[in-house]
């Protein structure tokens, strides 16, 4: 991992849904109405992510600068959580002055960019020289938009990478970094929700989907959602200090910073546990339902012994990892039986069973009906 620098971008938090930090809101005392005023945007030259270049900056208070590239129909939550951590860390209290942090939304042109929820953000600056930022953050969103290549964005990101500027992918921003050829040899994090989408788009690549973010040298990737606040806090801690990172999260009502290795939330099946090791194992199982992994391989992936993993499962779930894995696959099979018209043989394959008879035998043992009986009874009552 490269040494960390001090930094800079900036703007106001109250302006988030207008210009992501480039405007200020004040009351007009005569008309008693809200007036939007532009906030001055300054640029500091950057060289690399190394503390040695800090002395060359014109504003010695600025320790962290971030340029945001918003993709079409980006996820507002991922962007807002990240930028608000910077906003709160930039100043004392909740005053939102961009003193220790500065940030800017940058784009190839100045046309507003629409989020997936319909809110539009006005870019503040053209792409320009990426070296004026400590990090370039790509905020992804809906996959059908992310799948569309944008030559200008790709070229800018490639230029930033060549200049040694670390790149950050939030949500499906990781897809864009991969598509631009900027993740070769790097580990990349995506949400468990998009794990299969990633596999289908990038043949032979295996994303990390059992932790909230991954820092691999000058590539930082994050699963999205609320976890972007934790990645932003990680950078604030790194460049400004732990106190400012903690302050930001506390004001945002987020209870404590999570390390990148913290397991992603959001198990879709019926497994309730707060044990990080068990959650990571379950997420790994969930990502390999059609090709079940041996328990020893799961333990190895998590850098623990098989016996330790089994002990944690017994304590948390009252069963072994193998039993939990089979149960997870049976629950998936039941879901597919209830919600699709797929054949039982196909469902067996998709849920990791040898064949239809293998599924039927274990399904009956678990639910007291064969898959066909279960499907027939559902249709009779619907």
mmCIF file of N, CA and C in Angstrom, residues 34-152:
data_model
loop_
_atom_site.group_PDB
_atom_site.id
_atom_site.type_symbol
_atom_site.label_atom_id
_atom_site.label_comp_id
_atom_site.label_asym_id
_atom_site.label_seq_id
_atom_site.Cartn_x
_atom_site.Cartn_y
_atom_site.Cartn_z
ATOM 1 N N UNK A 34 -34.676 31.196 0.242
ATOM 2 C CA UNK A 34 -33.357 30.561 0.181
ATOM 3 C C UNK A 34 -32.670 30.921 -1.124
ATOM 4 N N UNK A 35 -31.444 31.382 -1.016
ATOM 5 C CA UNK A 35 -30.679 31.781 -2.187
ATOM 6 C C UNK A 35 -29.488 30.851 -2.333
ATOM 7 N N UNK A 36 -29.205 30.419 -3.536
ATOM 8 C CA UNK A 36 -28.069 29.535 -3.794
ATOM 9 C C UNK A 36 -26.886 30.375 -4.268
ATOM 10 N N UNK A 37 -25.797 30.292 -3.516
ATOM 11 C CA UNK A 37 -24.594 31.042 -3.848
ATOM 12 C C UNK A 37 -23.464 30.089 -4.173
ATOM 13 N N UNK A 38 -22.708 30.340 -5.234
ATOM 14 C CA UNK A 38 -21.577 29.447 -5.537
ATOM 15 C C UNK A 38 -20.474 29.593 -4.513
ATOM 16 N N UNK A 39 -19.854 28.475 -4.198
ATOM 17 C CA UNK A 39 -18.705 28.474 -3.304
ATOM 18 C C UNK A 39 -17.447 28.438 -4.158
ATOM 19 N N UNK A 40 -16.459 29.228 -3.794
ATOM 20 C CA UNK A 40 -15.223 29.278 -4.575
ATOM 21 C C UNK A 40 -14.564 27.911 -4.622
ATOM 22 N N UNK A 41 -14.150 27.510 -5.795
ATOM 23 C CA UNK A 41 -13.435 26.247 -5.963
ATOM 24 C C UNK A 41 -11.974 26.542 -6.272
ATOM 25 N N UNK A 42 -11.073 25.968 -5.507
ATOM 26 C CA UNK A 42 -9.651 26.176 -5.730
ATOM 27 C C UNK A 42 -9.004 24.850 -6.087
ATOM 28 N N UNK A 43 -7.828 24.923 -6.663
ATOM 29 C CA UNK A 43 -7.125 23.708 -7.048
ATOM 30 C C UNK A 43 -5.715 23.738 -6.495
ATOM 31 N N UNK A 44 -5.296 22.621 -5.964
ATOM 32 C CA UNK A 44 -3.935 22.495 -5.464
ATOM 33 C C UNK A 44 -3.221 21.438 -6.298
ATOM 34 N N UNK A 45 -2.038 21.727 -6.781
ATOM 35 C CA UNK A 45 -1.323 20.721 -7.576
ATOM 36 C C UNK A 45 -0.966 19.515 -6.741
ATOM 37 N N UNK A 46 -1.064 18.343 -7.344
ATOM 38 C CA UNK A 46 -0.740 17.107 -6.647
ATOM 39 C C UNK A 46 0.326 16.368 -7.447
ATOM 40 N N UNK A 47 1.111 15.563 -6.781
ATOM 41 C CA UNK A 47 2.110 14.778 -7.496
ATOM 42 C C UNK A 47 1.892 13.300 -7.313
ATOM 43 N N UNK A 48 1.776 12.857 -6.072
ATOM 44 C CA UNK A 48 1.584 11.434 -5.819
ATOM 45 C C UNK A 48 1.011 11.271 -4.436
ATOM 46 N N UNK A 49 0.622 10.040 -4.119
ATOM 47 C CA UNK A 49 0.078 9.799 -2.792
ATOM 48 C C UNK A 49 1.236 9.547 -1.846
ATOM 49 N N UNK A 50 1.883 10.624 -1.471
ATOM 50 C CA UNK A 50 3.027 10.514 -0.578
ATOM 51 C C UNK A 50 3.145 11.801 0.211
ATOM 52 N N UNK A 51 3.325 11.724 1.526
ATOM 53 C CA UNK A 51 3.363 12.922 2.354
ATOM 54 C C UNK A 51 4.411 13.933 1.914
ATOM 55 N N UNK A 52 5.412 13.531 1.183
ATOM 56 C CA UNK A 52 6.491 14.438 0.827
ATOM 57 C C UNK A 52 6.039 15.579 -0.065
ATOM 58 N N UNK A 53 4.889 15.402 -0.739
ATOM 59 C CA UNK A 53 4.480 16.469 -1.645
ATOM 60 C C UNK A 53 3.606 17.506 -0.970
ATOM 61 N N UNK A 54 3.312 17.318 0.299
ATOM 62 C CA UNK A 54 2.402 18.236 0.981
ATOM 63 C C UNK A 54 2.955 19.643 1.053
ATOM 64 N N UNK A 55 4.247 19.777 1.246
ATOM 65 C CA UNK A 55 4.831 21.091 1.434
ATOM 66 C C UNK A 55 4.674 21.983 0.208
ATOM 67 N N UNK A 56 4.384 21.369 -0.945
ATOM 68 C CA UNK A 56 4.242 22.157 -2.162
ATOM 69 C C UNK A 56 2.867 22.782 -2.281
ATOM 70 N N UNK A 57 1.954 22.454 -1.403
ATOM 71 C CA UNK A 57 0.603 22.970 -1.500
ATOM 72 C C UNK A 57 0.505 24.401 -1.017
ATOM 73 N N UNK A 58 -0.417 25.139 -1.608
ATOM 74 C CA UNK A 58 -0.569 26.530 -1.212
ATOM 75 C C UNK A 58 -1.319 26.639 0.104
ATOM 76 N N UNK A 59 -2.193 25.710 0.403
ATOM 77 C CA UNK A 59 -2.964 25.736 1.644
ATOM 78 C C UNK A 59 -2.520 24.567 2.502
ATOM 79 N N UNK A 60 -1.745 24.864 3.537
ATOM 80 C CA UNK A 60 -1.162 23.802 4.346
ATOM 81 C C UNK A 60 -2.186 23.117 5.241
ATOM 82 N N UNK A 61 -3.388 23.713 5.414
ATOM 83 C CA UNK A 61 -4.410 23.084 6.250
ATOM 84 C C UNK A 61 -5.072 21.903 5.545
ATOM 85 N N UNK A 62 -5.079 21.921 4.226
ATOM 86 C CA UNK A 62 -5.766 20.882 3.466
ATOM 87 C C UNK A 62 -4.950 19.597 3.496
ATOM 88 N N UNK A 63 -5.585 18.528 3.949
ATOM 89 C CA UNK A 63 -4.878 17.255 4.073
ATOM 90 C C UNK A 63 -5.427 16.163 3.162
ATOM 91 N N UNK A 64 -6.611 16.368 2.628
ATOM 92 C CA UNK A 64 -7.235 15.315 1.819
ATOM 93 C C UNK A 64 -8.077 15.947 0.720
ATOM 94 N N UNK A 65 -7.823 15.582 -0.528
ATOM 95 C CA UNK A 65 -8.620 16.083 -1.647
ATOM 96 C C UNK A 65 -9.159 14.914 -2.463
ATOM 97 N N UNK A 66 -10.400 15.026 -2.858
ATOM 98 C CA UNK A 66 -11.065 13.933 -3.574
ATOM 99 C C UNK A 66 -11.832 14.490 -4.768
ATOM 100 N N UNK A 67 -11.656 13.854 -5.914
ATOM 101 C CA UNK A 67 -12.459 14.170 -7.084
ATOM 102 C C UNK A 67 -13.459 13.052 -7.330
ATOM 103 N N UNK A 68 -14.732 13.390 -7.437
ATOM 104 C CA UNK A 68 -15.796 12.398 -7.635
ATOM 105 C C UNK A 68 -16.213 12.343 -9.102
ATOM 106 N N UNK A 69 -16.199 11.151 -9.655
ATOM 107 C CA UNK A 69 -16.730 10.900 -10.997
ATOM 108 C C UNK A 69 -18.030 10.131 -10.820
ATOM 109 N N UNK A 70 -19.142 10.763 -11.147
ATOM 110 C CA UNK A 70 -20.456 10.140 -10.979
ATOM 111 C C UNK A 70 -20.887 9.500 -12.294
ATOM 112 N N UNK A 71 -21.131 8.205 -12.256
ATOM 113 C CA UNK A 71 -21.602 7.519 -13.456
ATOM 114 C C UNK A 71 -23.097 7.739 -13.625
ATOM 115 N N UNK A 72 -23.581 7.553 -14.833
ATOM 116 C CA UNK A 72 -25.012 7.722 -15.086
ATOM 117 C C UNK A 72 -25.831 6.826 -14.163
ATOM 118 N N UNK A 73 -26.861 7.418 -13.547
ATOM 119 C CA UNK A 73 -27.762 6.714 -12.627
ATOM 120 C C UNK A 73 -26.963 6.089 -11.477
ATOM 121 N N UNK A 74 -26.049 6.888 -10.936
ATOM 122 C CA UNK A 74 -25.232 6.464 -9.803
ATOM 123 C C UNK A 74 -26.094 6.307 -8.553
ATOM 124 N N UNK A 75 -25.549 5.632 -7.558
ATOM 125 C CA UNK A 75 -26.272 5.406 -6.306
ATOM 126 C C UNK A 75 -26.029 6.582 -5.369
ATOM 127 N N UNK A 76 -27.073 7.342 -5.089
ATOM 128 C CA UNK A 76 -26.936 8.544 -4.262
ATOM 129 C C UNK A 76 -26.448 8.207 -2.854
ATOM 130 N N UNK A 77 -26.931 7.103 -2.309
ATOM 131 C CA UNK A 77 -26.543 6.698 -0.954
ATOM 132 C C UNK A 77 -25.031 6.519 -0.849
ATOM 133 N N UNK A 78 -24.436 5.833 -1.820
ATOM 134 C CA UNK A 78 -22.992 5.585 -1.787
ATOM 135 C C UNK A 78 -22.217 6.896 -1.839
ATOM 136 N N UNK A 79 -22.647 7.808 -2.691
ATOM 137 C CA UNK A 79 -21.986 9.108 -2.816
ATOM 138 C C UNK A 79 -22.182 9.952 -1.563
ATOM 139 N N UNK A 80 -23.438 10.040 -1.100
ATOM 140 C CA UNK A 80 -23.755 10.913 0.036
ATOM 141 C C UNK A 80 -23.028 10.489 1.302
ATOM 142 N N UNK A 81 -22.985 9.196 1.575
ATOM 143 C CA UNK A 81 -22.295 8.721 2.775
ATOM 144 C C UNK A 81 -20.808 9.061 2.729
ATOM 145 N N UNK A 82 -20.199 8.865 1.573
ATOM 146 C CA UNK A 82 -18.761 9.126 1.443
ATOM 147 C C UNK A 82 -18.465 10.614 1.606
ATOM 148 N N UNK A 83 -19.202 11.452 0.881
ATOM 149 C CA UNK A 83 -18.894 12.881 0.893
ATOM 150 C C UNK A 83 -19.238 13.513 2.235
ATOM 151 N N UNK A 84 -20.238 12.998 2.923
ATOM 152 C CA UNK A 84 -20.595 13.581 4.214
ATOM 153 C C UNK A 84 -19.547 13.287 5.283
ATOM 154 N N UNK A 85 -18.899 12.138 5.202
ATOM 155 C CA UNK A 85 -17.784 11.876 6.124
ATOM 156 C C UNK A 85 -16.686 12.913 5.897
ATOM 157 N N UNK A 86 -16.393 13.228 4.638
ATOM 158 C CA UNK A 86 -15.392 14.254 4.337
ATOM 159 C C UNK A 86 -15.838 15.616 4.850
ATOM 160 N N UNK A 87 -17.091 15.950 4.611
ATOM 161 C CA UNK A 87 -17.622 17.251 5.037
ATOM 162 C C UNK A 87 -17.478 17.444 6.535
ATOM 163 N N UNK A 88 -17.851 16.429 7.297
ATOM 164 C CA UNK A 88 -17.823 16.538 8.754
ATOM 165 C C UNK A 88 -16.400 16.517 9.297
ATOM 166 N N UNK A 89 -15.510 15.849 8.586
ATOM 167 C CA UNK A 89 -14.112 15.807 9.028
ATOM 168 C C UNK A 89 -13.355 17.075 8.653
ATOM 169 N N UNK A 90 -13.893 17.834 7.716
ATOM 170 C CA UNK A 90 -13.167 18.979 7.170
ATOM 171 C C UNK A 90 -13.100 20.168 8.117
ATOM 172 N N UNK A 91 -14.007 20.222 9.085
ATOM 173 C CA UNK A 91 -14.129 21.414 9.925
ATOM 174 C C UNK A 91 -14.470 20.996 11.343
ATOM 175 N N UNK A 92 -14.489 21.946 12.246
ATOM 176 C CA UNK A 92 -14.902 21.660 13.614
ATOM 177 C C UNK A 92 -16.421 21.668 13.701
ATOM 178 N N UNK A 93 -16.951 20.873 14.616
ATOM 179 C CA UNK A 93 -18.401 20.794 14.767
ATOM 180 C C UNK A 93 -19.065 20.368 13.472
ATOM 181 N N UNK A 94 -20.177 21.063 13.144
ATOM 182 C CA UNK A 94 -20.925 20.764 11.919
ATOM 183 C C UNK A 94 -20.931 21.993 11.015
ATOM 184 N N UNK A 95 -19.816 22.733 11.008
ATOM 185 C CA UNK A 95 -19.781 24.002 10.283
ATOM 186 C C UNK A 95 -19.564 23.815 8.784
ATOM 187 N N UNK A 96 -19.044 22.662 8.404
ATOM 188 C CA UNK A 96 -18.977 22.267 6.986
ATOM 189 C C UNK A 96 -18.044 23.101 6.113
ATOM 190 N N UNK A 97 -17.135 23.852 6.716
ATOM 191 C CA UNK A 97 -16.173 24.589 5.892
ATOM 192 C C UNK A 97 -15.100 23.618 5.377
ATOM 193 N N UNK A 98 -14.776 23.676 4.105
ATOM 194 C CA UNK A 98 -13.794 22.734 3.537
ATOM 195 C C UNK A 98 -12.361 23.121 3.890
ATOM 196 N N UNK A 99 -11.992 22.928 5.140
ATOM 197 C CA UNK A 99 -10.671 23.345 5.612
ATOM 198 C C UNK A 99 -9.652 22.214 5.501
ATOM 199 N N UNK A 100 -9.915 21.096 6.172
ATOM 200 C CA UNK A 100 -8.960 19.983 6.139
ATOM 201 C C UNK A 100 -9.204 19.035 4.968
ATOM 202 N N UNK A 101 -10.418 19.026 4.456
ATOM 203 C CA UNK A 101 -10.751 18.213 3.273
ATOM 204 C C UNK A 101 -11.343 19.128 2.208
ATOM 205 N N UNK A 102 -11.079 18.789 0.979
ATOM 206 C CA UNK A 102 -11.760 19.448 -0.136
ATOM 207 C C UNK A 102 -12.179 18.378 -1.138
ATOM 208 N N UNK A 103 -13.278 18.610 -1.794
ATOM 209 C CA UNK A 103 -13.794 17.619 -2.739
ATOM 210 C C UNK A 103 -14.509 18.339 -3.864
ATOM 211 N N UNK A 104 -14.654 17.677 -4.973
ATOM 212 C CA UNK A 104 -15.288 18.285 -6.129
ATOM 213 C C UNK A 104 -15.855 17.196 -7.028
ATOM 214 N N UNK A 105 -17.023 17.462 -7.599
ATOM 215 C CA UNK A 105 -17.605 16.560 -8.595
ATOM 216 C C UNK A 105 -17.074 16.991 -9.955
ATOM 217 N N UNK A 106 -16.416 16.076 -10.639
ATOM 218 C CA UNK A 106 -15.769 16.400 -11.910
ATOM 219 C C UNK A 106 -16.389 15.576 -13.036
ATOM 220 N N UNK A 107 -16.322 16.106 -14.242
ATOM 221 C CA UNK A 107 -16.950 15.420 -15.381
ATOM 222 C C UNK A 107 -16.329 15.905 -16.681
ATOM 223 N N UNK A 108 -16.631 15.193 -17.756
ATOM 224 C CA UNK A 108 -16.132 15.581 -19.075
ATOM 225 C C UNK A 108 -16.796 16.868 -19.545
ATOM 226 N N UNK A 109 -18.050 17.077 -19.147
ATOM 227 C CA UNK A 109 -18.752 18.319 -19.452
ATOM 228 C C UNK A 109 -19.556 18.709 -18.217
ATOM 229 N N UNK A 110 -20.240 19.809 -18.280
ATOM 230 C CA UNK A 110 -20.910 20.329 -17.089
ATOM 231 C C UNK A 110 -22.403 20.005 -17.062
ATOM 232 N N UNK A 111 -22.816 19.007 -17.805
ATOM 233 C CA UNK A 111 -24.223 18.608 -17.764
ATOM 234 C C UNK A 111 -24.525 17.874 -16.460
ATOM 235 N N UNK A 112 -25.695 18.100 -15.861
ATOM 236 C CA UNK A 112 -26.053 17.399 -14.618
ATOM 237 C C UNK A 112 -26.060 15.885 -14.826
ATOM 238 N N UNK A 113 -25.707 15.167 -13.766
ATOM 239 C CA UNK A 113 -25.698 13.702 -13.792
ATOM 240 C C UNK A 113 -26.830 13.216 -12.899
ATOM 241 N N UNK A 114 -27.698 12.378 -13.431
ATOM 242 C CA UNK A 114 -28.851 11.891 -12.667
ATOM 243 C C UNK A 114 -28.500 10.643 -11.874
ATOM 244 N N UNK A 115 -28.928 10.633 -10.614
ATOM 245 C CA UNK A 115 -28.778 9.451 -9.769
ATOM 246 C C UNK A 115 -29.888 8.462 -10.090
ATOM 247 N N UNK A 116 -29.777 7.261 -9.576
ATOM 248 C CA UNK A 116 -30.791 6.235 -9.835
ATOM 249 C C UNK A 116 -32.143 6.623 -9.251
ATOM 250 N N UNK A 117 -32.144 7.503 -8.242
ATOM 251 C CA UNK A 117 -33.402 7.935 -7.621
ATOM 252 C C UNK A 117 -34.020 9.122 -8.345
ATOM 253 N N UNK A 118 -33.333 9.658 -9.357
ATOM 254 C CA UNK A 118 -33.871 10.775 -10.122
ATOM 255 C C UNK A 118 -33.294 12.130 -9.767
ATOM 256 N N UNK A 119 -32.601 12.244 -8.637
ATOM 257 C CA UNK A 119 -31.974 13.507 -8.245
ATOM 258 C C UNK A 119 -30.758 13.756 -9.133
ATOM 259 N N UNK A 120 -30.577 14.988 -9.568
ATOM 260 C CA UNK A 120 -29.442 15.325 -10.426
ATOM 261 C C UNK A 120 -28.390 16.121 -9.666
ATOM 262 N N UNK A 121 -27.135 15.849 -9.969
ATOM 263 C CA UNK A 121 -26.008 16.564 -9.379
ATOM 264 C C UNK A 121 -25.284 17.326 -10.483
ATOM 265 N N UNK A 122 -25.007 18.592 -10.231
ATOM 266 C CA UNK A 122 -24.295 19.424 -11.193
ATOM 267 C C UNK A 122 -22.791 19.293 -10.996
ATOM 268 N N UNK A 123 -22.044 18.835 -12.000
ATOM 269 C CA UNK A 123 -20.581 18.806 -11.865
ATOM 270 C C UNK A 123 -20.036 20.204 -11.587
ATOM 271 N N UNK A 124 -18.916 20.247 -10.874
ATOM 272 C CA UNK A 124 -18.318 21.521 -10.496
ATOM 273 C C UNK A 124 -17.127 21.903 -11.364
ATOM 274 N N UNK A 125 -16.432 20.902 -11.897
ATOM 275 C CA UNK A 125 -15.217 21.171 -12.666
ATOM 276 C C UNK A 125 -15.084 20.151 -13.792
ATOM 277 N N UNK A 126 -14.404 20.531 -14.872
ATOM 278 C CA UNK A 126 -14.061 19.531 -15.898
ATOM 279 C C UNK A 126 -12.963 18.618 -15.372
ATOM 280 N N UNK A 127 -12.758 17.504 -16.047
ATOM 281 C CA UNK A 127 -11.770 16.528 -15.584
ATOM 282 C C UNK A 127 -10.400 17.165 -15.331
ATOM 283 N N UNK A 128 -9.826 17.782 -16.327
ATOM 284 C CA UNK A 128 -8.546 18.455 -16.144
ATOM 285 C C UNK A 128 -7.433 17.518 -15.693
ATOM 286 N N UNK A 129 -6.509 18.059 -14.917
ATOM 287 C CA UNK A 129 -5.353 17.304 -14.440
ATOM 288 C C UNK A 129 -5.722 16.497 -13.202
ATOM 289 N N UNK A 130 -5.669 15.174 -13.256
ATOM 290 C CA UNK A 130 -6.069 14.365 -12.095
ATOM 291 C C UNK A 130 -5.121 14.509 -10.908
ATOM 292 N N UNK A 131 -3.904 15.026 -11.144
ATOM 293 C CA UNK A 131 -2.916 15.113 -10.073
ATOM 294 C C UNK A 131 -3.269 16.159 -9.024
ATOM 295 N N UNK A 132 -4.294 16.964 -9.267
ATOM 296 C CA UNK A 132 -4.697 17.927 -8.248
ATOM 297 C C UNK A 132 -5.481 17.264 -7.121
ATOM 298 N N UNK A 133 -5.803 15.981 -7.293
ATOM 299 C CA UNK A 133 -6.536 15.229 -6.273
ATOM 300 C C UNK A 133 -5.659 14.133 -5.678
ATOM 301 N N UNK A 134 -5.954 13.809 -4.429
ATOM 302 C CA UNK A 134 -5.295 12.671 -3.785
ATOM 303 C C UNK A 134 -5.953 11.360 -4.187
ATOM 304 N N UNK A 135 -7.247 11.403 -4.443
ATOM 305 C CA UNK A 135 -8.000 10.211 -4.847
ATOM 306 C C UNK A 135 -9.030 10.622 -5.890
ATOM 307 N N UNK A 136 -9.248 9.747 -6.854
ATOM 308 C CA UNK A 136 -10.366 9.875 -7.783
ATOM 309 C C UNK A 136 -11.353 8.773 -7.419
ATOM 310 N N UNK A 137 -12.585 9.164 -7.080
ATOM 311 C CA UNK A 137 -13.607 8.222 -6.625
ATOM 312 C C UNK A 137 -14.669 8.058 -7.707
ATOM 313 N N UNK A 138 -14.848 6.837 -8.174
ATOM 314 C CA UNK A 138 -15.854 6.526 -9.192
ATOM 315 C C UNK A 138 -17.083 5.962 -8.489
ATOM 316 N N UNK A 139 -18.211 6.650 -8.618
ATOM 317 C CA UNK A 139 -19.444 6.227 -7.955
ATOM 318 C C UNK A 139 -20.349 5.551 -8.978
ATOM 319 N N UNK A 140 -20.533 4.245 -8.822
ATOM 320 C CA UNK A 140 -21.352 3.484 -9.755
ATOM 321 C C UNK A 140 -22.813 3.461 -9.353
ATOM 322 N N UNK A 141 -23.599 2.761 -10.141
ATOM 323 C CA UNK A 141 -25.030 2.688 -9.874
ATOM 324 C C UNK A 141 -25.661 1.515 -10.585
ATOM 325 N N UNK A 142 -26.747 1.771 -11.304
ATOM 326 C CA UNK A 142 -27.488 0.697 -11.953
ATOM 327 C C UNK A 142 -26.635 0.020 -13.022
ATOM 328 N N UNK A 143 -26.695 -1.303 -13.039
ATOM 329 C CA UNK A 143 -25.796 -2.071 -13.903
ATOM 330 C C UNK A 143 -26.023 -1.824 -15.389
ATOM 331 N N UNK A 144 -27.270 -1.587 -15.797
ATOM 332 C CA UNK A 144 -27.506 -1.391 -17.224
ATOM 333 C C UNK A 144 -26.822 -0.127 -17.732
ATOM 334 N N UNK A 145 -26.619 0.856 -16.841
ATOM 335 C CA UNK A 145 -25.895 2.065 -17.224
ATOM 336 C C UNK A 145 -24.389 1.863 -17.111
ATOM 337 N N UNK A 146 -23.965 1.197 -16.035
ATOM 338 C CA UNK A 146 -22.535 0.963 -15.822
ATOM 339 C C UNK A 146 -21.953 0.132 -16.958
ATOM 340 N N UNK A 147 -22.783 -0.756 -17.528
ATOM 341 C CA UNK A 147 -22.306 -1.632 -18.604
ATOM 342 C C UNK A 147 -21.985 -0.858 -19.879
ATOM 343 N N UNK A 148 -22.510 0.359 -19.991
ATOM 344 C CA UNK A 148 -22.243 1.170 -21.177
ATOM 345 C C UNK A 148 -20.903 1.888 -21.010
ATOM 346 N N UNK A 149 -20.012 1.620 -21.901
ATOM 347 C CA UNK A 149 -18.684 2.227 -21.815
ATOM 348 C C UNK A 149 -18.756 3.720 -22.120
ATOM 349 N N UNK A 150 -18.029 4.522 -21.341
ATOM 350 C CA UNK A 150 -17.915 5.958 -21.574
ATOM 351 C C UNK A 150 -16.443 6.253 -21.839
ATOM 352 N N UNK A 151 -16.136 6.527 -23.085
ATOM 353 C CA UNK A 151 -14.738 6.676 -23.497
ATOM 354 C C UNK A 151 -14.025 7.793 -22.748
ATOM 355 N N UNK A 152 -14.710 8.910 -22.528
ATOM 356 C CA UNK A 152 -14.075 10.051 -21.865
ATOM 357 C C UNK A 152 -13.746 9.730 -20.407
#
